[in-house]
Short mmCIF file of N, CA and C in Angstrom, two decimals:
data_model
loop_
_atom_site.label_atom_id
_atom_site.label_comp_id
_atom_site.label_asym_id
_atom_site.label_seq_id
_atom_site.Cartn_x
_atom_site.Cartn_y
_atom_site.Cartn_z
N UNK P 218 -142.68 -90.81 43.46
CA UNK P 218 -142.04 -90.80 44.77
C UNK P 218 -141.32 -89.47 44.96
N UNK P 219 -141.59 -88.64 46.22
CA UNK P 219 -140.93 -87.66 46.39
C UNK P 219 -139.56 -87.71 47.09
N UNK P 220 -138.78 -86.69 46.82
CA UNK P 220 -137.45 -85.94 47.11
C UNK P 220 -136.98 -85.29 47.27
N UNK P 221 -137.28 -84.37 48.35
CA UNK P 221 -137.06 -83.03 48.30
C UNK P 221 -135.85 -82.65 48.58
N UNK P 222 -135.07 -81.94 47.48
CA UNK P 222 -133.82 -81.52 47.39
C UNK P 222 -133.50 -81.08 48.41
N UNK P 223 -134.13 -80.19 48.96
CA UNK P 223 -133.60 -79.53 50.79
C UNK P 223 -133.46 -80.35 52.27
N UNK P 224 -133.94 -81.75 51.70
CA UNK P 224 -133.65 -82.47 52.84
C UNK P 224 -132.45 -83.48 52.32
N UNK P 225 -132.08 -83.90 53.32
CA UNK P 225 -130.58 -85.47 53.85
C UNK P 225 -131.39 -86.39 54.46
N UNK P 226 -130.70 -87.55 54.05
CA UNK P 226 -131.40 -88.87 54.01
C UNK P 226 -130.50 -89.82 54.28
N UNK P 227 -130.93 -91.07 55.01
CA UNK P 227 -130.39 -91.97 55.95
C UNK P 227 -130.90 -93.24 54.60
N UNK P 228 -129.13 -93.97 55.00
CA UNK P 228 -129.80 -95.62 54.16
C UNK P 228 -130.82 -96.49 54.29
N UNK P 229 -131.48 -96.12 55.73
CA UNK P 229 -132.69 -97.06 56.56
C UNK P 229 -134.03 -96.12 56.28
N UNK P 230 -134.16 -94.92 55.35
CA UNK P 230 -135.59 -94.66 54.92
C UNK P 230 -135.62 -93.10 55.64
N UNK P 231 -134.67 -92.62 56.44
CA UNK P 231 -135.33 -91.60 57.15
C UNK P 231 -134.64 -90.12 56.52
N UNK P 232 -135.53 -89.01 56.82
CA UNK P 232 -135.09 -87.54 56.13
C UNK P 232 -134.79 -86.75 57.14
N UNK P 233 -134.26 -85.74 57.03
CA UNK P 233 -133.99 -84.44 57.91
C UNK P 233 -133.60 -83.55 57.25
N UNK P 234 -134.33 -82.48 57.95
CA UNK P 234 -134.45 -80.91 57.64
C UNK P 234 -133.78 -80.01 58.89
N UNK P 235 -132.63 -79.22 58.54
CA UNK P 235 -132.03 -78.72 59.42
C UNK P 235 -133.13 -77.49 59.16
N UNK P 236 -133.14 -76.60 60.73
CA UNK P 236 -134.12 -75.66 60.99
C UNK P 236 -133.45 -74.56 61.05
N UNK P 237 -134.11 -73.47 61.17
CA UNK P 237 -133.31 -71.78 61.23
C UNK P 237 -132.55 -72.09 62.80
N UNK P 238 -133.57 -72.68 63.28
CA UNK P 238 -133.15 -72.40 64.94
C UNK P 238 -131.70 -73.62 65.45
N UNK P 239 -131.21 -74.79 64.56
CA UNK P 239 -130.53 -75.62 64.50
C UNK P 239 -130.88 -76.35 65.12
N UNK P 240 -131.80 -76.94 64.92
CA UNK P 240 -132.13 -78.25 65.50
C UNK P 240 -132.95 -78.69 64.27
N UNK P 241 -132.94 -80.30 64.06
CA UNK P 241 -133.37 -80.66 62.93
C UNK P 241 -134.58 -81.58 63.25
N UNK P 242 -135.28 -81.44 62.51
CA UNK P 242 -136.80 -82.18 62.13
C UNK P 242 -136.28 -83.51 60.88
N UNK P 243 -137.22 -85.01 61.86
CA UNK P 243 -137.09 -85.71 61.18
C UNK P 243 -138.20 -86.95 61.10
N UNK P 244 -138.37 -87.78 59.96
CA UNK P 244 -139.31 -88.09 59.51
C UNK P 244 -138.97 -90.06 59.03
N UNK P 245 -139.75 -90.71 58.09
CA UNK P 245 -139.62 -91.14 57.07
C UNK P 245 -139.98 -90.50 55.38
N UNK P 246 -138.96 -90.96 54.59
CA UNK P 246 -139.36 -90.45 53.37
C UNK P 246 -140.77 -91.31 52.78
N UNK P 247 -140.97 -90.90 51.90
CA UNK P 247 -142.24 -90.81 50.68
C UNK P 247 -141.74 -92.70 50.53
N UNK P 248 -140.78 -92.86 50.15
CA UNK P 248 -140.57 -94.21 49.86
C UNK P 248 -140.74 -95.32 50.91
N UNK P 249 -140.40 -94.86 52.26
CA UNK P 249 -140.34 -95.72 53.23
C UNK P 249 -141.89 -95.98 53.67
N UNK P 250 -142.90 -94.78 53.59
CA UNK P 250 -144.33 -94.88 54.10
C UNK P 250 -144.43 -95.36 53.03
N UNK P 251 -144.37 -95.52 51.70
CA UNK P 251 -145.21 -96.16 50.79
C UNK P 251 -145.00 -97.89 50.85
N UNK P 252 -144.01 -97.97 51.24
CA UNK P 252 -143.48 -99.69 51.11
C UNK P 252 -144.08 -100.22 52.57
N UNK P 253 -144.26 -99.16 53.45
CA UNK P 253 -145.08 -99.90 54.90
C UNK P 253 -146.19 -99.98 54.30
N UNK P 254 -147.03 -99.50 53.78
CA UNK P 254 -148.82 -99.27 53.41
C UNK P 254 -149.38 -98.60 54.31
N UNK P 255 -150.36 -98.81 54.92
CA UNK P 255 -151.09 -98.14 55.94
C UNK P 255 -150.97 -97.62 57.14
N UNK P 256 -150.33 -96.51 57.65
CA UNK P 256 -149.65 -96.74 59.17
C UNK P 256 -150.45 -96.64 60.22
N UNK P 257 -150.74 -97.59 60.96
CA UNK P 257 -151.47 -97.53 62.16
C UNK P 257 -151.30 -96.54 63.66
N UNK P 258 -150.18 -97.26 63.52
CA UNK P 258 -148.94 -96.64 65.24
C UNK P 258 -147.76 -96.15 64.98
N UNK P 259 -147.44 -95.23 65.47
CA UNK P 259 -146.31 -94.74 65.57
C UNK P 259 -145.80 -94.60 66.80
N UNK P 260 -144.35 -95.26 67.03
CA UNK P 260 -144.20 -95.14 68.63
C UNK P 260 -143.34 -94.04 68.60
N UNK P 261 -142.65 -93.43 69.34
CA UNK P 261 -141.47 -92.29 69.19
C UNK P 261 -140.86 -91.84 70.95
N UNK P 262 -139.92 -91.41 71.04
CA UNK P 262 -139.52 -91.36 72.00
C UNK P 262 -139.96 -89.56 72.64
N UNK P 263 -139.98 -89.27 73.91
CA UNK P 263 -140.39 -87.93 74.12
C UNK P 263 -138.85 -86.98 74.40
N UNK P 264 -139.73 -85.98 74.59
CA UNK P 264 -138.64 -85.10 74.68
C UNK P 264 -137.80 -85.06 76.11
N UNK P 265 -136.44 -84.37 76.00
CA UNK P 265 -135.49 -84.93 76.51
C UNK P 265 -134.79 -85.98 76.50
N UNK P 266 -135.46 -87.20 75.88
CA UNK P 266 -134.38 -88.09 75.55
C UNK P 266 -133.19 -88.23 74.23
N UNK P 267 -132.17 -88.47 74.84
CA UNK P 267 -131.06 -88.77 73.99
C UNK P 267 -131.15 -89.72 73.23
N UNK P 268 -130.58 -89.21 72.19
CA UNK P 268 -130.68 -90.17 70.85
C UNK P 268 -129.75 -90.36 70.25
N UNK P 269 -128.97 -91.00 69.73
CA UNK P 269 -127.44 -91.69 68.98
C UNK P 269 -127.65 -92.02 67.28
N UNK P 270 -126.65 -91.30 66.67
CA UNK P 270 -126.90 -91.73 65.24
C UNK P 270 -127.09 -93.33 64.64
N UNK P 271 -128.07 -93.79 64.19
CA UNK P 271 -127.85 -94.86 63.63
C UNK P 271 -128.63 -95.96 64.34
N UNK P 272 -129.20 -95.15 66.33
CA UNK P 272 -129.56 -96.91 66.86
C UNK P 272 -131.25 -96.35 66.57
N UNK P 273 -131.86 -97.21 67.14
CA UNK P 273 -133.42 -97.81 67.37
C UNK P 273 -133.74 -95.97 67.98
N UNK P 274 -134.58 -95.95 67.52
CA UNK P 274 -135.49 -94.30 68.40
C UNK P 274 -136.73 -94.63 68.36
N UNK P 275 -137.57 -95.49 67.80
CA UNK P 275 -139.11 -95.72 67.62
C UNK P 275 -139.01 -96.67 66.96
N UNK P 276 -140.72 -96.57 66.83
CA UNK P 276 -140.87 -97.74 65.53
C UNK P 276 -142.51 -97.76 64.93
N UNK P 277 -142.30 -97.47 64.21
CA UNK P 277 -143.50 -97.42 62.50
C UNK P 277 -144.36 -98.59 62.61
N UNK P 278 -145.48 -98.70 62.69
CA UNK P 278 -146.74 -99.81 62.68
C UNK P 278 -147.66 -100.10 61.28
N UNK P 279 -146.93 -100.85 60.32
CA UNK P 279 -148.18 -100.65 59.51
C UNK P 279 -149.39 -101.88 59.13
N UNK P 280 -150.20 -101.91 58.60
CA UNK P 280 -151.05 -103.26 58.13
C UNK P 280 -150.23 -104.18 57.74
N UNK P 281 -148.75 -104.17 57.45
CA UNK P 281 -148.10 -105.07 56.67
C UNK P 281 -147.07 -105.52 58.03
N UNK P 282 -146.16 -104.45 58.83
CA UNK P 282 -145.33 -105.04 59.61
C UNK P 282 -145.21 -103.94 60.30
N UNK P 283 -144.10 -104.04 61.14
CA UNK P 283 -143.85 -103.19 62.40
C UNK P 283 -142.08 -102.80 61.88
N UNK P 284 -141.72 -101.67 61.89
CA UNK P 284 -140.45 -101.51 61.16
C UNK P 284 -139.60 -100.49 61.89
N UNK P 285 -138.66 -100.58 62.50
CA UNK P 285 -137.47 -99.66 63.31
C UNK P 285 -137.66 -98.57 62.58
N UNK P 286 -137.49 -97.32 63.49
CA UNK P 286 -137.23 -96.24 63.46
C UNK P 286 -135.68 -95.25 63.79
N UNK P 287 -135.13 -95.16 62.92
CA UNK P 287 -133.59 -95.11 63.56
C UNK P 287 -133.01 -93.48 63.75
N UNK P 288 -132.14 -93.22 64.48
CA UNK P 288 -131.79 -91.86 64.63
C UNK P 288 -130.78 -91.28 63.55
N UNK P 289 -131.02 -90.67 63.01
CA UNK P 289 -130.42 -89.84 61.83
C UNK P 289 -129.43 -89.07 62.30
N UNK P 290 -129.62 -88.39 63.33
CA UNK P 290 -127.99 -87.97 64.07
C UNK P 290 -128.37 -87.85 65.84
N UNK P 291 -127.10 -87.93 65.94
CA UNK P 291 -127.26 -87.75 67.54
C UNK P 291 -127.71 -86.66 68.29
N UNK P 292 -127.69 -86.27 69.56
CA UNK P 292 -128.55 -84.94 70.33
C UNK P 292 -129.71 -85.75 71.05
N UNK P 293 -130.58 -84.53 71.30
CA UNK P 293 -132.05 -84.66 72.22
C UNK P 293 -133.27 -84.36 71.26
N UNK P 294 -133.99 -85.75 72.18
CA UNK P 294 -135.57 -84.73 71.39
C UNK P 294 -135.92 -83.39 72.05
N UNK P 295 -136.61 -82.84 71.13
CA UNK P 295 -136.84 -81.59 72.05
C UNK P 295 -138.62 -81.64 71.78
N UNK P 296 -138.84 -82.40 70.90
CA UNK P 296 -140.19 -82.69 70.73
C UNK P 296 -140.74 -83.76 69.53
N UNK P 297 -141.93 -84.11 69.78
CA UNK P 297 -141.91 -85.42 69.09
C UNK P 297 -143.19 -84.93 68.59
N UNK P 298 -143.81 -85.64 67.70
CA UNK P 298 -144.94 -84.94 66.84
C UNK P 298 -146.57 -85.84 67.62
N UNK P 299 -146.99 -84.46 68.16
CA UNK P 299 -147.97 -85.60 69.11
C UNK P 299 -149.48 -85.87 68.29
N UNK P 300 -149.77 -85.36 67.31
CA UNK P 300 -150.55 -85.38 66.13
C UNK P 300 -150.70 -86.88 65.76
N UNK P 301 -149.54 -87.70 66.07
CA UNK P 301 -149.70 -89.09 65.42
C UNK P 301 -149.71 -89.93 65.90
N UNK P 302 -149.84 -89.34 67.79
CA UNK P 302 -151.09 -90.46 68.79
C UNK P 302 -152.44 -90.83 68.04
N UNK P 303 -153.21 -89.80 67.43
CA UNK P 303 -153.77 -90.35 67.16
C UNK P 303 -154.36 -89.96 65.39
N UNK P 304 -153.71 -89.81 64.80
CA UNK P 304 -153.89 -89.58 63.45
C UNK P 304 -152.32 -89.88 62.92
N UNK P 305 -151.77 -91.75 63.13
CA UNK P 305 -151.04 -92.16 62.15
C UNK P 305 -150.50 -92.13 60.68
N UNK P 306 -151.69 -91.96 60.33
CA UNK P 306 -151.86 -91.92 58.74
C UNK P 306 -151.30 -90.59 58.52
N UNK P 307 -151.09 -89.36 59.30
CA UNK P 307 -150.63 -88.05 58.89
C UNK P 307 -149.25 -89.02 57.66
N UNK P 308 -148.48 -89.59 58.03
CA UNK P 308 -147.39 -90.17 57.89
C UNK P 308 -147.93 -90.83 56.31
N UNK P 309 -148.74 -91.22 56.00
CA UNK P 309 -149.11 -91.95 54.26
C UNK P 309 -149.34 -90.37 53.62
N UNK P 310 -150.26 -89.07 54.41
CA UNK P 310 -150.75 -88.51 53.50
C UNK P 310 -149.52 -87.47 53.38
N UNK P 311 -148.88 -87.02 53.74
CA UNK P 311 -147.38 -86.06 53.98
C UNK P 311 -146.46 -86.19 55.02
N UNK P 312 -145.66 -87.54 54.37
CA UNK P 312 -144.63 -87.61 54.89
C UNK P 312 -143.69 -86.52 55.21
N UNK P 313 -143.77 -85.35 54.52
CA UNK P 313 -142.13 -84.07 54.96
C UNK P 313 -142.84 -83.28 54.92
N UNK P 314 -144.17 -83.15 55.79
CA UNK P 314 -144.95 -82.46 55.68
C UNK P 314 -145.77 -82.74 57.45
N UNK P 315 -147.11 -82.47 57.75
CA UNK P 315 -147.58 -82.83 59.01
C UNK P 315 -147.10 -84.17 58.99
N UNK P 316 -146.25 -85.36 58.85
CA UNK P 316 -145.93 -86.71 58.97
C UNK P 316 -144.70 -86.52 60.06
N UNK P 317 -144.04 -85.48 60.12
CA UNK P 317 -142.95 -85.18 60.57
C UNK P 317 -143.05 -86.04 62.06
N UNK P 318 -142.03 -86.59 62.65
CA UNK P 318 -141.86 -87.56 63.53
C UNK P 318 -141.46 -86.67 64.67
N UNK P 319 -139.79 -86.14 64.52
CA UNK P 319 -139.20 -85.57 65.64
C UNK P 319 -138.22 -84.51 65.47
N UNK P 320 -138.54 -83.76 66.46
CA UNK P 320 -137.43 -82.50 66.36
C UNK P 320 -135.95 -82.78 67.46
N UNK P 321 -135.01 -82.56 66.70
CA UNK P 321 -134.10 -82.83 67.59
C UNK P 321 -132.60 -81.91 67.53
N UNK P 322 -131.94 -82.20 69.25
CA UNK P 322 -131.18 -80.39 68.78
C UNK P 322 -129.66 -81.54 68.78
N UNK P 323 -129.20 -81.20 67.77
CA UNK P 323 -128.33 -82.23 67.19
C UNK P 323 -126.88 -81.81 68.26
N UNK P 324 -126.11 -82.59 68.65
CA UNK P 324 -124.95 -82.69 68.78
C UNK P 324 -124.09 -81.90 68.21
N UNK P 325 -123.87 -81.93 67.13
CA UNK P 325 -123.29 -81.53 65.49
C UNK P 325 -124.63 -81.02 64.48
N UNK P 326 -124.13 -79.66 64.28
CA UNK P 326 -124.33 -79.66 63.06
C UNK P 326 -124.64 -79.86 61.68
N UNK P 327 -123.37 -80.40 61.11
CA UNK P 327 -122.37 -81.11 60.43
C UNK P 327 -123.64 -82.29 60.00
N UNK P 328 -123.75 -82.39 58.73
CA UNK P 328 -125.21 -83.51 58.04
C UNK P 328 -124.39 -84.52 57.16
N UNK P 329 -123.23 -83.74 56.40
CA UNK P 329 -122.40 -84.58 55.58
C UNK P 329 -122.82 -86.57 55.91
N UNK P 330 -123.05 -86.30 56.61
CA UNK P 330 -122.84 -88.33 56.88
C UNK P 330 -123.95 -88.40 56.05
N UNK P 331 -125.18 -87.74 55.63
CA UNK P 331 -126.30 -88.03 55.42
C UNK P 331 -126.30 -87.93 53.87
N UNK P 332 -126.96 -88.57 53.05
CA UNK P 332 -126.98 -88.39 51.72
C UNK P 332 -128.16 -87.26 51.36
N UNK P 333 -127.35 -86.41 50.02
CA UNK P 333 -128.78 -85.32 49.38
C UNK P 333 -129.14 -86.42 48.45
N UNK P 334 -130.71 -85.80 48.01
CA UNK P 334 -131.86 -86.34 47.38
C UNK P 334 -131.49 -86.99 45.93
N UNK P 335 -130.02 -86.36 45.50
CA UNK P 335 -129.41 -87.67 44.10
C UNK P 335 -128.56 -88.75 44.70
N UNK P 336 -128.21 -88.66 45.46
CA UNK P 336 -127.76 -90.05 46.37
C UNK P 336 -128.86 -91.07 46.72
N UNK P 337 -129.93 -90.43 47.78
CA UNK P 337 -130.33 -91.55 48.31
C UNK P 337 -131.25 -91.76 47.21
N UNK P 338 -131.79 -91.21 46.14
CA UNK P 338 -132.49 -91.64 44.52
C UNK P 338 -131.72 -92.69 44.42
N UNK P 339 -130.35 -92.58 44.17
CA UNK P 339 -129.76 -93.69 43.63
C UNK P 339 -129.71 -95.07 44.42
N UNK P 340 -129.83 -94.58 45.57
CA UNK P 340 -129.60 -95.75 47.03
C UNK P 340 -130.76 -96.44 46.63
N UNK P 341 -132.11 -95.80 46.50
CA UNK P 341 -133.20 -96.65 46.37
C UNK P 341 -133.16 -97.27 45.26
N UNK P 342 -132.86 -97.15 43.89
CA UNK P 342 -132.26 -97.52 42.75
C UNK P 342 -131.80 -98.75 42.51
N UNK P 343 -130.78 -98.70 43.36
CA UNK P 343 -129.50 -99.64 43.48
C UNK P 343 -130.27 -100.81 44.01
N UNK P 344 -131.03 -100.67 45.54
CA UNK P 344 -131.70 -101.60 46.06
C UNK P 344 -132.63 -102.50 45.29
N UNK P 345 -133.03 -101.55 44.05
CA UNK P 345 -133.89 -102.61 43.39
C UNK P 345 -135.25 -102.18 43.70
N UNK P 346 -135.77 -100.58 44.62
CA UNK P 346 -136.75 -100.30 44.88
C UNK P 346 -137.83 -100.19 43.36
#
């Protein structure tokens, strides 16, 4: 299972990568696509819409279930990854990679709320993953 030290991570499965330009790119991790299985659909919201840390922003489709997609920090989309209208699966084969969900120009900065990659290791850990 991957972790890439350069990204922050949410207790509900999701990563972000702050960008040169400050706005951050965000995803599910390696762990969260592996425990969906197969992803069919991906819904996601478009750009210009506002997004709030923590509520509903989309939602993940896989052979197994249908699973919330939550906002990692607040701001706007400024773009959403349109690759996974119709090539879902980008998301099984590189998650922090072409899987990437949404770009968004954050409110804040400021990531601290978010756990680095020996935290949320341990988060999944703890859960019993």
């Amino acid at each position: 299972m991957q972790m890439p030290a350069d990204l922050r991570y949410t207790k509900d499965h999701e990563w972000v990568r702050l960008e040169a330009d400050g706005t951050v790119t965000m995803g599910i991790t390696d762990f969260a696509q592996g425990s969906l299985g197969d992803i069919v659909y991906v819904e996601l919201p478009g750009a210009g819409t506002a997004v709030s840390h923590g509520s509903r922003c989309g939602s993940v489709e896989s052979t197994k279930s249908v699973s919330d997609l939550y906002a990692a920090v607040s701001g706007d989309v400024v773009a959403k990854n349109d690759a996974l209208d119709s090539q879902p699966e980008l998301v099984n084969q590189d998650a922090y990679g072409q899987g990437w969900m949404l770009r968004i120009q954050p409110t804040s900065a400021d990531l601290s709320h978010l756990m680095d990659a020996t935290a949320y290791a341990a988060h999944v850990d703890a859960a019993g993953h």
